[in-house]
Tab-separated table of C-alpha atoms in Angstrom:
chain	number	residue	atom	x	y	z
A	30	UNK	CA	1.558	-26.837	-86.154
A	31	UNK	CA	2.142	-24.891	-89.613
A	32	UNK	CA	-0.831	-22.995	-89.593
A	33	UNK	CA	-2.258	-20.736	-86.677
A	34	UNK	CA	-4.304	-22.284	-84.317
A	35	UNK	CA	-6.804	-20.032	-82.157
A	36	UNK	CA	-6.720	-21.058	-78.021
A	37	UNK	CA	-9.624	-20.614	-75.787
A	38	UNK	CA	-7.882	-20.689	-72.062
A	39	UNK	CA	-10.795	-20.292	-69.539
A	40	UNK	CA	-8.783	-19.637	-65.987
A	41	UNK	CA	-9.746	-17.511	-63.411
A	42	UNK	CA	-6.505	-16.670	-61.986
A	43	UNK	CA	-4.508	-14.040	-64.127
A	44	UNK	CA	-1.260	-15.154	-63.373
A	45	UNK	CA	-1.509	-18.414	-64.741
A	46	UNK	CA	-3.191	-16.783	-68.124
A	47	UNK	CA	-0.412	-14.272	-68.289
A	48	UNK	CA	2.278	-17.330	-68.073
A	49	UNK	CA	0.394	-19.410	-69.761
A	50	UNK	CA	-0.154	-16.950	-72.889
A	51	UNK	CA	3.021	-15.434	-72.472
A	52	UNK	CA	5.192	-18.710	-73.161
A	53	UNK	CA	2.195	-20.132	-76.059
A	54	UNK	CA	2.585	-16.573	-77.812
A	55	UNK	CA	6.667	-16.787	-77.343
A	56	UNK	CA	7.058	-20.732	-78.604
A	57	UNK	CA	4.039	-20.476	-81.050
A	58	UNK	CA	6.523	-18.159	-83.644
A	59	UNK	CA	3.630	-16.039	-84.451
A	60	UNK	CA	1.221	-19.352	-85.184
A	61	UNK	CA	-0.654	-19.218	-81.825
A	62	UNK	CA	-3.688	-16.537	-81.348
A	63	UNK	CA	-4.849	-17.219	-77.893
A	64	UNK	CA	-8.407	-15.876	-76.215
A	65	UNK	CA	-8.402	-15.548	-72.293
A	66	UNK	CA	-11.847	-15.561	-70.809
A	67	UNK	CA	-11.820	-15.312	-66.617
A	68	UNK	CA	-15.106	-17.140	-66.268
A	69	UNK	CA	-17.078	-20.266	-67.422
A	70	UNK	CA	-20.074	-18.109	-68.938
A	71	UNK	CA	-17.481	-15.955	-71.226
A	72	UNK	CA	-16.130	-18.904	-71.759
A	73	UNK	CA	-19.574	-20.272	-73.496
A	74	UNK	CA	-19.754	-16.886	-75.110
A	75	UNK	CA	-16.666	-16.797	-76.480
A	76	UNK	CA	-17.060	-20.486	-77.958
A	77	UNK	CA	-20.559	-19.503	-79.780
A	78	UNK	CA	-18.582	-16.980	-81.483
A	79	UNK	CA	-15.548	-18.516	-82.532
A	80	UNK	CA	-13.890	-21.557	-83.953
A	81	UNK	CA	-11.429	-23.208	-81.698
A	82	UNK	CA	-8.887	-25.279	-82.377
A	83	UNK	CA	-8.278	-26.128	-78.704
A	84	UNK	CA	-9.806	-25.583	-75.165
A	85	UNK	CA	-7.817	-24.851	-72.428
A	86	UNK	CA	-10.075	-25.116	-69.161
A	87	UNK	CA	-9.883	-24.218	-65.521
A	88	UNK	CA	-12.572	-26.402	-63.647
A	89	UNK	CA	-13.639	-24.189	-60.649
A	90	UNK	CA	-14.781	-20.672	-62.420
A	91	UNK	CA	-17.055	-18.380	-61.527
A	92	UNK	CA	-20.438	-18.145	-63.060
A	93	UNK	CA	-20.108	-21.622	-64.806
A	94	UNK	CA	-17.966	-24.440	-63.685
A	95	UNK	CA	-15.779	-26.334	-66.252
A	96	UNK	CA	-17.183	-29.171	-65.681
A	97	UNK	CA	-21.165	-27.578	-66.799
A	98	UNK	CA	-19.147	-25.843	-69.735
A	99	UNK	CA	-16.954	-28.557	-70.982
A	100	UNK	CA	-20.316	-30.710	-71.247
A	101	UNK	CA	-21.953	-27.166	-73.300
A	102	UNK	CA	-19.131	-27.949	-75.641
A	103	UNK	CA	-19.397	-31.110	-76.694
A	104	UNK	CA	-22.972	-30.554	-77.426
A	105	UNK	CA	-21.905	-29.229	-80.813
A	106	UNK	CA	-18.115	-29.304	-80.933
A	107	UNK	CA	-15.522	-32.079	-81.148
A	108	UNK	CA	-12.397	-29.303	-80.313
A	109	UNK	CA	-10.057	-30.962	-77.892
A	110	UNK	CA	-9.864	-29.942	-74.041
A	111	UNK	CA	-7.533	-29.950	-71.684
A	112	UNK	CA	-8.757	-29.097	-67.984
A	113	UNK	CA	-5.944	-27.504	-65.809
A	114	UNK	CA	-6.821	-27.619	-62.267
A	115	UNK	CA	-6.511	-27.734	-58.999
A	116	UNK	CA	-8.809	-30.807	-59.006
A	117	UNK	CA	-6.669	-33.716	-58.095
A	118	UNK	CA	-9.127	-36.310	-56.642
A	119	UNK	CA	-9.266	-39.448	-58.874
A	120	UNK	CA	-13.162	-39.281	-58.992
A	121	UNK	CA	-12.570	-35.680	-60.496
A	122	UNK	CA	-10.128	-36.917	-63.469
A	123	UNK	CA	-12.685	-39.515	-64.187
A	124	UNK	CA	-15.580	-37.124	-64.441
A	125	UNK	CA	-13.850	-35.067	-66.872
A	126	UNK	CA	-12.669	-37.925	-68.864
A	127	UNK	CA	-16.559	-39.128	-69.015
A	128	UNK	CA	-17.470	-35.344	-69.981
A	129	UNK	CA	-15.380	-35.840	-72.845
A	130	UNK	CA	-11.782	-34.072	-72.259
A	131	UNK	CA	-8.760	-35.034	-74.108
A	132	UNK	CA	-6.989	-34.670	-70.778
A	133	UNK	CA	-6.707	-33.537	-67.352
A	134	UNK	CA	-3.343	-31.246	-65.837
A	135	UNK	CA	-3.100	-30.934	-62.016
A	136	UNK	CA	-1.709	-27.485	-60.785
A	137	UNK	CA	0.998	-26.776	-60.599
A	138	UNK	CA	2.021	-28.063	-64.019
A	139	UNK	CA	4.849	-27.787	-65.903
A	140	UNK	CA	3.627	-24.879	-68.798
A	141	UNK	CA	6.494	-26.571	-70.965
A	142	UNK	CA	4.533	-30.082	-71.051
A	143	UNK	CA	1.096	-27.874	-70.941
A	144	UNK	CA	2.592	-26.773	-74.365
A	145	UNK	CA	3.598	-30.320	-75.624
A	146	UNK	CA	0.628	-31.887	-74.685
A	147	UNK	CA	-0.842	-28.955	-76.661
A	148	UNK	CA	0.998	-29.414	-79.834
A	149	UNK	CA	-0.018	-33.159	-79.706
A	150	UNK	CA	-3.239	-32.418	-79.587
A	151	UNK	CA	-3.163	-29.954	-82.855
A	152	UNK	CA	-1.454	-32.352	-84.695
A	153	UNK	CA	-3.743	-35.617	-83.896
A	154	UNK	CA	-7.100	-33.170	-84.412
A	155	UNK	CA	-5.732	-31.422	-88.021
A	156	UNK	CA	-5.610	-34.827	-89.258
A	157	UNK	CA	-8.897	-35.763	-87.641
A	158	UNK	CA	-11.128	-32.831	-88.866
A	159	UNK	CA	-14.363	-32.657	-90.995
A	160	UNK	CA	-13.453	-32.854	-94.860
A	161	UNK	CA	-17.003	-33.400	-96.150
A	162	UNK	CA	-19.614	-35.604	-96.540
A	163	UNK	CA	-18.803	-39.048	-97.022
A	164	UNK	CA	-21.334	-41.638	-98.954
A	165	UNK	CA	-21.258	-45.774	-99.022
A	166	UNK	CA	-24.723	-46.604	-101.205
A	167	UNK	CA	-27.506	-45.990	-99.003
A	168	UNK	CA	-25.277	-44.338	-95.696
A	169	UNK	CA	-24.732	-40.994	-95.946
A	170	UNK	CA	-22.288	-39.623	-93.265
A	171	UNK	CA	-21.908	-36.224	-92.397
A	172	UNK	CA	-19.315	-35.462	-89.827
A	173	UNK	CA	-19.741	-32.108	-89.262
A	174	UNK	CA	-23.207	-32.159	-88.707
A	175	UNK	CA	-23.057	-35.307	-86.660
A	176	UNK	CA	-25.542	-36.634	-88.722
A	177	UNK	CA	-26.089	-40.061	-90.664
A	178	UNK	CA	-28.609	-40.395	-93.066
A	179	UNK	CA	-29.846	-44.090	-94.178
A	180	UNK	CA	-31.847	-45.122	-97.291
A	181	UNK	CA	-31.294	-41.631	-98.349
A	182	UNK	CA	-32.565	-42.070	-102.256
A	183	UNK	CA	-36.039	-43.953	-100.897
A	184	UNK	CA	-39.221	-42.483	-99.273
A	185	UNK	CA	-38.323	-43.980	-95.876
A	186	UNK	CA	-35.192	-42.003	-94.542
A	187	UNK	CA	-33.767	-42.532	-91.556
A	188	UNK	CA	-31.512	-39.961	-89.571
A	189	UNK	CA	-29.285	-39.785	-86.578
């Protein structure tokens, strides 16, 4: 992690977001900006305003579970997510893998993997990020618009 990274951690309880962004904020070395939001619809808010570089995501909020905003993200967003939750039912890891989560902590966790896991992430997703539009003859791919364009020079053009 050389550059700073922005954190959304969406947790209802305030302990774990003071622990949680207390020991980020202390082994980040000033690289770490994290945003705390104490329900799942300022959650959503906060991720229509801002660029992520990571989601850190309680499952049973108020207002909006993780599970309904987890699926909102990946509508438009390919940011990785972590759930941290209480949740430890096999059928509930499974649904959150399905949703599209990069991975799934049971509480209590250790905040010292938490942060591992974290930096793993950053570092597998900087290398995996959007660099531009990318063009083989008549494909045109477009990552960050999750869009491919076909036969994009004749009158029939085909999109996805």
């Amino acid at each position: 992690m050389n550059d700073t990274v922005r954190i959304l951690f969406v947790e209802d309880d305030t302990q774990i977001q003071e622990v949680v962004n207390d020991y980020f904020l202390a082994r980040g070395a000033g690289r770490i900006q994290m945003d705390c939001a104490a329900d799942g619809i300022e959650g959503e808010l906060l991720v229509k305003q801002r660029d992520y570089d990571l989601v850190l995501l309680d499952i049973m909020l108020p207002g909006m579970d993780g599970f309904f905003l987890c699926r909102s993200i990946r509508r438009h967003s390919i940011v990785p997510i972590i759930f941290l939750t209480a949740r430890r039912q096999e059928e509930d890891k499974l649904y959150g893998y399905r949703l599209g989560c990069d991975d799934y902590m049971v509480k209590p966790f250790s905040v010292a993997e938490l942060f591992a896991k974290t930096q793993a992430l950053l570092e597998r997703a900087k290398g995996m990020q959007a660099t531009g539009v990318l063009q083989s003859g008549a494909i045109i791919l477009d990552p960050a618009a999750f869009r491919v364009t076909v036969n994009a020079g004749s009158r029939r053009q085909l999109s996805y």
